[in-house]
Amino acid sequence: MWRPLTRRRCSPSCGAGGGDLREDLTGLIELESGSNDPMAIFLVGAALVLVATPDASLLPFVPQFITQMGLGAVLGVVIGYALPSLIKRMRLRTSGMSLVVSIGAALLSYGLTAVLGGNGFLAAYIAGIVAGNREYQARRTIGVFQDGLAWLAQVVMFLTLGLLVFPSQLGGVAAPGLAVTAVLMLVARPISVFICLAPFRRFDWRAKLFVSWAGLRGAVPIVLATFPIVAGVPGSQTIFNIVFFVVIVSSLVQGPTLGWVARKLGVNASRPVAA
């Protein structure tokens, strides 16, 4: 949770030989990775409500969305500033206690925000970003601990999700899965990236292409695909299988090639940023 927003080294998802990415691209990809999940969770929840009640209106979701994201952002910033200051004032004699405080900060960020009607995921993410970019005692220790905890959580999550997958059923969704993957990778993702980054002249077409290619992978889409199963939506197992297939194909195709794409597009740190 607690780590700086920008890192000079490419993340593990950049694949072998990814090298040094431009710092602004690294920060942009990490920002997108953490901030789009809370919005995706809200949208999936809203979609399930609309499936269950087709006559429901979209208008009530607008103020709810603003409230959840607004409270999540505000409380995340407040807690992210408050916890490092608290650690400084506490002057803990045992360094291990700072790790306990960091876990408490994550739980507090999520729980308090959720109770008040905000988005706990967004609050926890922003609190971690804010706290990770402040200077305080045991900052490096907490960062390493939280990073290891995040990897452990990912391993447990993938093992749990694996229990829901039946390999014999994946063959039946291969054709639609490949079609969805191709549309997302080659059409939908590039169009959305170029539109969203159009106002930012700092990112040239090479940077936008790289960001377009650095997407889709991750366990969150698979987790979200379990929501229809829990809600009892007809055909939910097929939806889950297709999403799982899309994530696997994306990981196998995009993950190992990110380093090669970065070098071919020249978006490494040694390349000057376009004005």
mmCIF file of C-alpha atoms in Angstrom:
data_model
loop_
_atom_site.group_PDB
_atom_site.id
_atom_site.type_symbol
_atom_site.label_atom_id
_atom_site.label_comp_id
_atom_site.label_asym_id
_atom_site.label_seq_id
_atom_site.Cartn_x
_atom_site.Cartn_y
_atom_site.Cartn_z
ATOM 1 C CA MET A 1 0.000 0.000 0.000
ATOM 2 C CA TRP A 2 2.576 2.593 1.100
ATOM 3 C CA ARG A 3 4.925 3.296 -1.777
ATOM 4 C CA PRO A 4 5.966 6.237 -3.957
ATOM 5 C CA LEU A 5 3.796 6.882 -6.980
ATOM 6 C CA THR A 6 6.700 7.107 -9.407
ATOM 7 C CA ARG A 7 9.556 4.652 -9.700
ATOM 8 C CA ARG A 8 12.385 4.779 -12.181
ATOM 9 C CA ARG A 9 12.467 1.068 -12.759
ATOM 10 C CA CYS A 10 9.819 -0.595 -14.842
ATOM 11 C CA SER A 11 7.454 -2.716 -12.798
ATOM 12 C CA PRO A 12 7.588 -6.516 -13.062
ATOM 13 C CA SER A 13 4.704 -6.453 -15.502
ATOM 14 C CA CYS A 14 6.956 -4.815 -18.052
ATOM 15 C CA GLY A 15 8.507 -8.167 -18.742
ATOM 16 C CA ALA A 16 12.059 -9.275 -18.964
ATOM 17 C CA GLY A 17 14.451 -6.692 -20.213
ATOM 18 C CA GLY A 18 11.974 -3.869 -19.800
ATOM 19 C CA GLY A 19 14.721 -1.499 -18.765
ATOM 20 C CA ASP A 20 14.144 2.013 -17.467
ATOM 21 C CA LEU A 21 10.855 3.581 -18.454
ATOM 22 C CA ARG A 22 10.343 7.313 -18.559
ATOM 23 C CA GLU A 23 9.337 8.396 -15.075
ATOM 24 C CA ASP A 24 6.160 10.109 -16.282
ATOM 25 C CA LEU A 25 5.034 6.924 -18.059
ATOM 26 C CA THR A 26 5.759 4.771 -15.022
ATOM 27 C CA GLY A 27 3.731 7.122 -12.837
ATOM 28 C CA LEU A 28 0.886 7.277 -15.372
ATOM 29 C CA ILE A 29 0.620 3.486 -15.667
ATOM 30 C CA GLU A 30 0.689 3.025 -11.886
ATOM 31 C CA LEU A 31 -1.874 5.783 -11.417
ATOM 32 C CA GLU A 32 -4.212 4.195 -13.947
ATOM 33 C CA SER A 33 -3.701 0.725 -12.510
ATOM 34 C CA GLY A 34 -4.704 1.811 -9.029
ATOM 35 C CA SER A 35 -7.416 4.350 -9.802
ATOM 36 C CA ASN A 36 -9.435 2.484 -12.420
ATOM 37 C CA ASP A 37 -10.204 -0.485 -10.156
ATOM 38 C CA PRO A 38 -12.529 1.409 -7.774
ATOM 39 C CA MET A 39 -14.421 2.831 -10.745
ATOM 40 C CA ALA A 40 -14.664 -0.600 -12.366
ATOM 41 C CA ILE A 41 -16.053 -2.067 -9.135
ATOM 42 C CA PHE A 42 -18.699 0.661 -9.005
ATOM 43 C CA LEU A 43 -19.655 0.182 -12.663
ATOM 44 C CA VAL A 44 -19.939 -3.597 -12.303
ATOM 45 C CA GLY A 45 -22.141 -3.161 -9.249
ATOM 46 C CA ALA A 46 -24.332 -0.703 -11.132
ATOM 47 C CA ALA A 47 -24.551 -3.078 -14.092
ATOM 48 C CA LEU A 48 -25.690 -5.918 -11.835
ATOM 49 C CA VAL A 49 -28.412 -3.689 -10.383
ATOM 50 C CA LEU A 50 -29.601 -2.845 -13.891
ATOM 51 C CA VAL A 51 -29.605 -6.526 -14.851
ATOM 52 C CA ALA A 52 -31.630 -7.428 -11.772
ATOM 53 C CA THR A 53 -34.054 -4.495 -12.268
ATOM 54 C CA PRO A 54 -34.166 -3.576 -15.980
ATOM 55 C CA ASP A 55 -36.607 -0.734 -15.302
ATOM 56 C CA ALA A 56 -34.169 1.050 -12.975
ATOM 57 C CA SER A 57 -32.963 4.510 -14.008
ATOM 58 C CA LEU A 58 -29.346 5.505 -14.461
ATOM 59 C CA LEU A 59 -29.813 8.929 -12.847
ATOM 60 C CA PRO A 60 -29.555 7.761 -9.195
ATOM 61 C CA PHE A 61 -26.112 6.315 -9.935
ATOM 62 C CA VAL A 62 -24.660 9.712 -10.889
ATOM 63 C CA PRO A 63 -24.738 11.360 -7.430
ATOM 64 C CA GLN A 64 -23.779 8.039 -5.863
ATOM 65 C CA PHE A 65 -20.733 7.829 -8.118
ATOM 66 C CA ILE A 66 -19.700 11.412 -7.306
ATOM 67 C CA THR A 67 -20.159 10.813 -3.579
ATOM 68 C CA GLN A 68 -18.187 7.573 -3.541
ATOM 69 C CA MET A 69 -15.271 8.901 -5.569
ATOM 70 C CA GLY A 70 -15.242 12.291 -3.837
ATOM 71 C CA LEU A 71 -15.234 10.870 -0.315
ATOM 72 C CA GLY A 72 -12.712 8.227 -1.305
ATOM 73 C CA ALA A 73 -10.309 10.824 -2.695
ATOM 74 C CA VAL A 74 -10.695 13.285 0.194
ATOM 75 C CA LEU A 75 -10.411 10.743 3.007
ATOM 76 C CA GLY A 76 -7.540 9.021 1.228
ATOM 77 C CA VAL A 77 -5.558 12.271 1.124
ATOM 78 C CA VAL A 78 -6.406 13.089 4.758
ATOM 79 C CA ILE A 79 -5.381 9.671 6.082
ATOM 80 C CA GLY A 80 -2.327 9.584 3.835
ATOM 81 C CA TYR A 81 -1.102 12.843 5.391
ATOM 82 C CA ALA A 82 -2.176 12.011 8.940
ATOM 83 C CA LEU A 83 -0.611 8.577 9.411
ATOM 84 C CA PRO A 84 3.028 9.513 8.661
ATOM 85 C CA SER A 85 2.656 12.473 11.014
ATOM 86 C CA LEU A 86 1.272 10.112 13.643
ATOM 87 C CA ILE A 87 4.241 7.766 13.238
ATOM 88 C CA LYS A 88 6.619 10.704 13.708
ATOM 89 C CA ARG A 89 4.879 11.771 16.911
ATOM 90 C CA MET A 90 4.600 8.257 18.344
ATOM 91 C CA ARG A 91 8.379 7.675 18.234
ATOM 92 C CA LEU A 92 8.001 3.927 18.268
ATOM 93 C CA ARG A 93 10.876 2.124 19.960
ATOM 94 C CA THR A 94 10.174 -1.121 18.116
ATOM 95 C CA SER A 95 10.361 -0.821 14.342
ATOM 96 C CA GLY A 96 7.924 -3.696 13.928
ATOM 97 C CA MET A 97 5.172 -1.563 15.430
ATOM 98 C CA SER A 98 5.332 0.743 12.426
ATOM 99 C CA LEU A 99 4.325 -2.213 10.254
ATOM 100 C CA VAL A 100 1.297 -2.773 12.465
ATOM 101 C CA VAL A 101 0.417 0.913 12.162
ATOM 102 C CA SER A 102 0.662 0.691 8.373
ATOM 103 C CA ILE A 103 -1.793 -2.227 8.272
ATOM 104 C CA GLY A 104 -4.098 -0.297 10.561
ATOM 105 C CA ALA A 105 -3.878 2.667 8.195
ATOM 106 C CA ALA A 106 -4.933 0.509 5.250
ATOM 107 C CA LEU A 107 -7.873 -0.969 7.151
ATOM 108 C CA LEU A 108 -8.871 2.436 8.500
ATOM 109 C CA SER A 109 -8.743 3.985 5.034
ATOM 110 C CA TYR A 110 -11.052 1.361 3.603
ATOM 111 C CA GLY A 111 -13.365 0.843 6.571
ATOM 112 C CA LEU A 112 -13.956 4.458 7.566
ATOM 113 C CA THR A 113 -14.584 5.530 3.989
ATOM 114 C CA ALA A 114 -16.965 2.648 3.331
ATOM 115 C CA VAL A 115 -18.940 3.424 6.505
ATOM 116 C CA LEU A 116 -19.296 7.075 5.452
ATOM 117 C CA GLY A 117 -20.550 6.078 1.998
ATOM 118 C CA GLY A 118 -17.333 6.540 0.017
ATOM 119 C CA ASN A 119 -15.239 4.174 -2.055
ATOM 120 C CA GLY A 120 -12.883 2.377 0.328
ATOM 121 C CA PHE A 121 -10.684 0.991 -2.449
ATOM 122 C CA LEU A 122 -9.947 4.449 -3.806
ATOM 123 C CA ALA A 123 -9.314 5.824 -0.313
ATOM 124 C CA ALA A 124 -6.837 3.059 0.537
ATOM 125 C CA TYR A 125 -5.015 3.535 -2.762
ATOM 126 C CA ILE A 126 -4.719 7.322 -2.449
ATOM 127 C CA ALA A 127 -3.727 7.068 1.214
ATOM 128 C CA GLY A 128 -0.924 4.697 0.236
ATOM 129 C CA ILE A 129 0.282 6.984 -2.546
ATOM 130 C CA VAL A 130 0.258 10.082 -0.332
ATOM 131 C CA ALA A 131 1.932 8.327 2.605
ATOM 132 C CA GLY A 132 4.472 6.651 0.341
ATOM 133 C CA ASN A 133 5.659 9.992 -1.005
ATOM 134 C CA ARG A 134 6.220 11.568 2.431
ATOM 135 C CA GLU A 135 9.379 11.347 4.490
ATOM 136 C CA TYR A 136 9.136 9.715 7.924
ATOM 137 C CA GLN A 137 10.852 7.126 10.079
ATOM 138 C CA ALA A 138 10.677 3.510 8.866
ATOM 139 C CA ARG A 139 9.327 4.650 5.482
ATOM 140 C CA ARG A 140 11.533 2.226 3.562
ATOM 141 C CA THR A 141 10.764 -0.652 5.943
ATOM 142 C CA ILE A 142 7.031 -0.077 5.611
ATOM 143 C CA GLY A 143 7.312 0.154 1.822
ATOM 144 C CA VAL A 144 9.154 -3.182 1.558
ATOM 145 C CA PHE A 145 6.715 -4.826 3.968
ATOM 146 C CA GLN A 146 3.638 -3.556 2.140
ATOM 147 C CA ASP A 147 5.090 -4.583 -1.218
ATOM 148 C CA GLY A 148 5.672 -8.126 0.045
ATOM 149 C CA LEU A 149 2.190 -8.199 1.560
ATOM 150 C CA ALA A 150 0.721 -7.133 -1.783
ATOM 151 C CA TRP A 151 2.518 -9.943 -3.619
ATOM 152 C CA LEU A 152 1.319 -12.463 -1.017
ATOM 153 C CA ALA A 153 -2.256 -11.227 -1.438
ATOM 154 C CA GLN A 154 -1.966 -11.619 -5.211
ATOM 155 C CA VAL A 155 -0.735 -15.201 -4.868
ATOM 156 C CA VAL A 156 -3.601 -16.098 -2.524
ATOM 157 C CA MET A 157 -6.085 -14.372 -4.814
ATOM 158 C CA PHE A 158 -4.918 -16.228 -7.915
ATOM 159 C CA LEU A 159 -4.996 -19.567 -6.083
ATOM 160 C CA THR A 160 -8.540 -18.832 -4.916
ATOM 161 C CA LEU A 161 -9.661 -17.775 -8.389
ATOM 162 C CA GLY A 162 -8.108 -20.922 -9.814
ATOM 163 C CA LEU A 163 -10.609 -22.975 -7.832
ATOM 164 C CA LEU A 164 -13.407 -21.388 -9.881
ATOM 165 C CA VAL A 165 -11.878 -22.255 -13.249
ATOM 166 C CA PHE A 166 -12.682 -25.452 -15.110
ATOM 167 C CA PRO A 167 -10.087 -25.911 -17.903
ATOM 168 C CA SER A 168 -12.474 -28.189 -19.798
ATOM 169 C CA GLN A 169 -14.857 -25.226 -20.211
ATOM 170 C CA LEU A 170 -12.278 -22.816 -21.627
ATOM 171 C CA GLY A 171 -12.243 -24.471 -25.039
ATOM 172 C CA GLY A 172 -15.870 -23.523 -25.587
ATOM 173 C CA VAL A 173 -15.139 -19.826 -25.014
ATOM 174 C CA ALA A 174 -11.893 -19.691 -27.009
ATOM 175 C CA ALA A 175 -13.445 -18.119 -30.120
ATOM 176 C CA PRO A 176 -15.418 -15.365 -28.364
ATOM 177 C CA GLY A 177 -12.542 -14.879 -25.937
ATOM 178 C CA LEU A 178 -10.041 -14.299 -28.740
ATOM 179 C CA ALA A 179 -12.482 -11.911 -30.452
ATOM 180 C CA VAL A 180 -12.981 -9.898 -27.260
ATOM 181 C CA THR A 181 -9.227 -9.853 -26.607
ATOM 182 C CA ALA A 182 -8.481 -8.590 -30.119
ATOM 183 C CA VAL A 183 -11.064 -5.804 -29.874
ATOM 184 C CA LEU A 184 -9.845 -4.714 -26.433
ATOM 185 C CA MET A 185 -6.133 -4.840 -27.293
ATOM 186 C CA LEU A 186 -6.218 -3.409 -30.809
ATOM 187 C CA VAL A 187 -9.289 -1.152 -30.896
ATOM 188 C CA ALA A 188 -10.970 -0.217 -27.617
ATOM 189 C CA ARG A 189 -7.879 0.297 -25.471
ATOM 190 C CA PRO A 190 -5.900 2.390 -28.019
ATOM 191 C CA ILE A 191 -8.907 4.589 -28.825
ATOM 192 C CA SER A 192 -9.635 5.269 -25.150
ATOM 193 C CA VAL A 193 -5.970 6.009 -24.368
ATOM 194 C CA PHE A 194 -5.531 8.416 -27.278
ATOM 195 C CA ILE A 195 -8.768 10.234 -26.371
ATOM 196 C CA CYS A 196 -7.945 10.500 -22.656
ATOM 197 C CA LEU A 197 -4.347 11.644 -23.252
ATOM 198 C CA ALA A 198 -5.206 14.043 -26.078
ATOM 199 C CA PRO A 199 -5.091 17.139 -23.795
ATOM 200 C CA PHE A 200 -1.645 16.201 -22.483
ATOM 201 C CA ARG A 201 0.952 17.252 -25.032
ATOM 202 C CA ARG A 202 3.677 15.784 -22.840
ATOM 203 C CA PHE A 203 2.773 12.336 -24.158
ATOM 204 C CA ASP A 204 3.545 11.884 -27.854
ATOM 205 C CA TRP A 205 2.133 9.156 -30.057
ATOM 206 C CA ARG A 206 4.879 6.724 -29.026
ATOM 207 C CA ALA A 207 4.033 7.114 -25.350
ATOM 208 C CA LYS A 208 0.322 6.720 -26.093
ATOM 209 C CA LEU A 209 0.956 3.546 -28.067
ATOM 210 C CA PHE A 210 2.979 2.099 -25.216
ATOM 211 C CA VAL A 211 0.282 2.944 -22.665
ATOM 212 C CA SER A 212 -2.246 1.363 -25.030
ATOM 213 C CA TRP A 213 -0.235 -1.857 -25.014
ATOM 214 C CA ALA A 214 0.351 -1.790 -21.234
ATOM 215 C CA GLY A 215 -3.171 -2.678 -20.188
ATOM 216 C CA LEU A 216 -5.786 -5.407 -19.674
ATOM 217 C CA ARG A 217 -3.612 -7.738 -17.566
ATOM 218 C CA GLY A 218 -4.379 -8.374 -13.916
ATOM 219 C CA ALA A 219 -6.566 -10.272 -11.503
ATOM 220 C CA VAL A 220 -9.117 -7.503 -10.867
ATOM 221 C CA PRO A 221 -11.172 -8.275 -14.022
ATOM 222 C CA ILE A 222 -11.336 -11.920 -12.915
ATOM 223 C CA VAL A 223 -12.450 -10.875 -9.433
ATOM 224 C CA LEU A 224 -15.129 -8.634 -10.938
ATOM 225 C CA ALA A 225 -16.282 -11.549 -13.099
ATOM 226 C CA THR A 226 -17.170 -13.415 -9.904
ATOM 227 C CA PHE A 227 -19.753 -10.764 -8.990
ATOM 228 C CA PRO A 228 -22.340 -12.066 -11.512
ATOM 229 C CA ILE A 229 -21.800 -15.586 -10.128
ATOM 230 C CA VAL A 230 -22.508 -14.384 -6.599
ATOM 231 C CA ALA A 231 -25.523 -12.410 -7.834
ATOM 232 C CA GLY A 232 -26.912 -15.446 -9.670
ATOM 233 C CA VAL A 233 -26.964 -13.797 -13.095
ATOM 234 C CA PRO A 234 -27.895 -16.273 -15.884
ATOM 235 C CA GLY A 235 -24.832 -17.318 -17.894
ATOM 236 C CA SER A 236 -22.479 -15.952 -15.237
ATOM 237 C CA GLN A 237 -20.127 -18.937 -15.469
ATOM 238 C CA THR A 238 -19.707 -18.311 -19.201
ATOM 239 C CA ILE A 239 -18.971 -14.644 -18.494
ATOM 240 C CA PHE A 240 -16.379 -15.684 -15.924
ATOM 241 C CA ASN A 241 -14.726 -18.129 -18.335
ATOM 242 C CA ILE A 242 -14.512 -15.513 -21.098
ATOM 243 C CA VAL A 243 -13.012 -12.906 -18.758
ATOM 244 C CA PHE A 244 -10.519 -15.437 -17.429
ATOM 245 C CA PHE A 245 -9.562 -16.414 -20.984
ATOM 246 C CA VAL A 246 -9.114 -12.761 -22.006
ATOM 247 C CA VAL A 247 -6.847 -12.045 -19.013
ATOM 248 C CA ILE A 248 -4.732 -15.142 -19.647
ATOM 249 C CA VAL A 249 -4.264 -14.331 -23.348
ATOM 250 C CA SER A 250 -3.473 -10.699 -22.540
ATOM 251 C CA SER A 251 -0.895 -11.751 -19.947
ATOM 252 C CA LEU A 252 0.770 -14.177 -22.352
ATOM 253 C CA VAL A 253 0.823 -11.746 -25.291
ATOM 254 C CA GLN A 254 1.297 -8.305 -23.755
ATOM 255 C CA GLY A 255 3.248 -9.062 -20.583
ATOM 256 C CA PRO A 256 6.400 -10.612 -22.114
ATOM 257 C CA THR A 257 6.478 -8.105 -25.012
ATOM 258 C CA LEU A 258 6.279 -4.866 -22.985
ATOM 259 C CA GLY A 259 10.052 -4.522 -22.738
ATOM 260 C CA TRP A 260 10.478 -5.062 -26.486
ATOM 261 C CA VAL A 261 7.677 -2.594 -27.292
ATOM 262 C CA ALA A 262 9.232 0.017 -24.956
ATOM 263 C CA ARG A 263 12.585 -0.276 -26.738
ATOM 264 C CA LYS A 264 11.051 -0.160 -30.222
ATOM 265 C CA LEU A 265 8.960 2.909 -29.390
ATOM 266 C CA GLY A 266 11.853 4.600 -27.614
ATOM 267 C CA VAL A 267 10.020 5.380 -24.382
ATOM 268 C CA ASN A 268 12.942 4.541 -22.132
ATOM 269 C CA ALA A 269 14.272 7.044 -19.606
ATOM 270 C CA SER A 270 17.244 7.892 -21.839
ATOM 271 C CA ARG A 271 14.919 9.300 -24.516
ATOM 272 C CA PRO A 272 14.010 12.995 -24.004
ATOM 273 C CA VAL A 273 10.368 13.828 -23.327
ATOM 274 C CA ALA A 274 8.561 15.597 -26.149
ATOM 275 C CA ALA A 275 7.728 19.223 -25.445
#
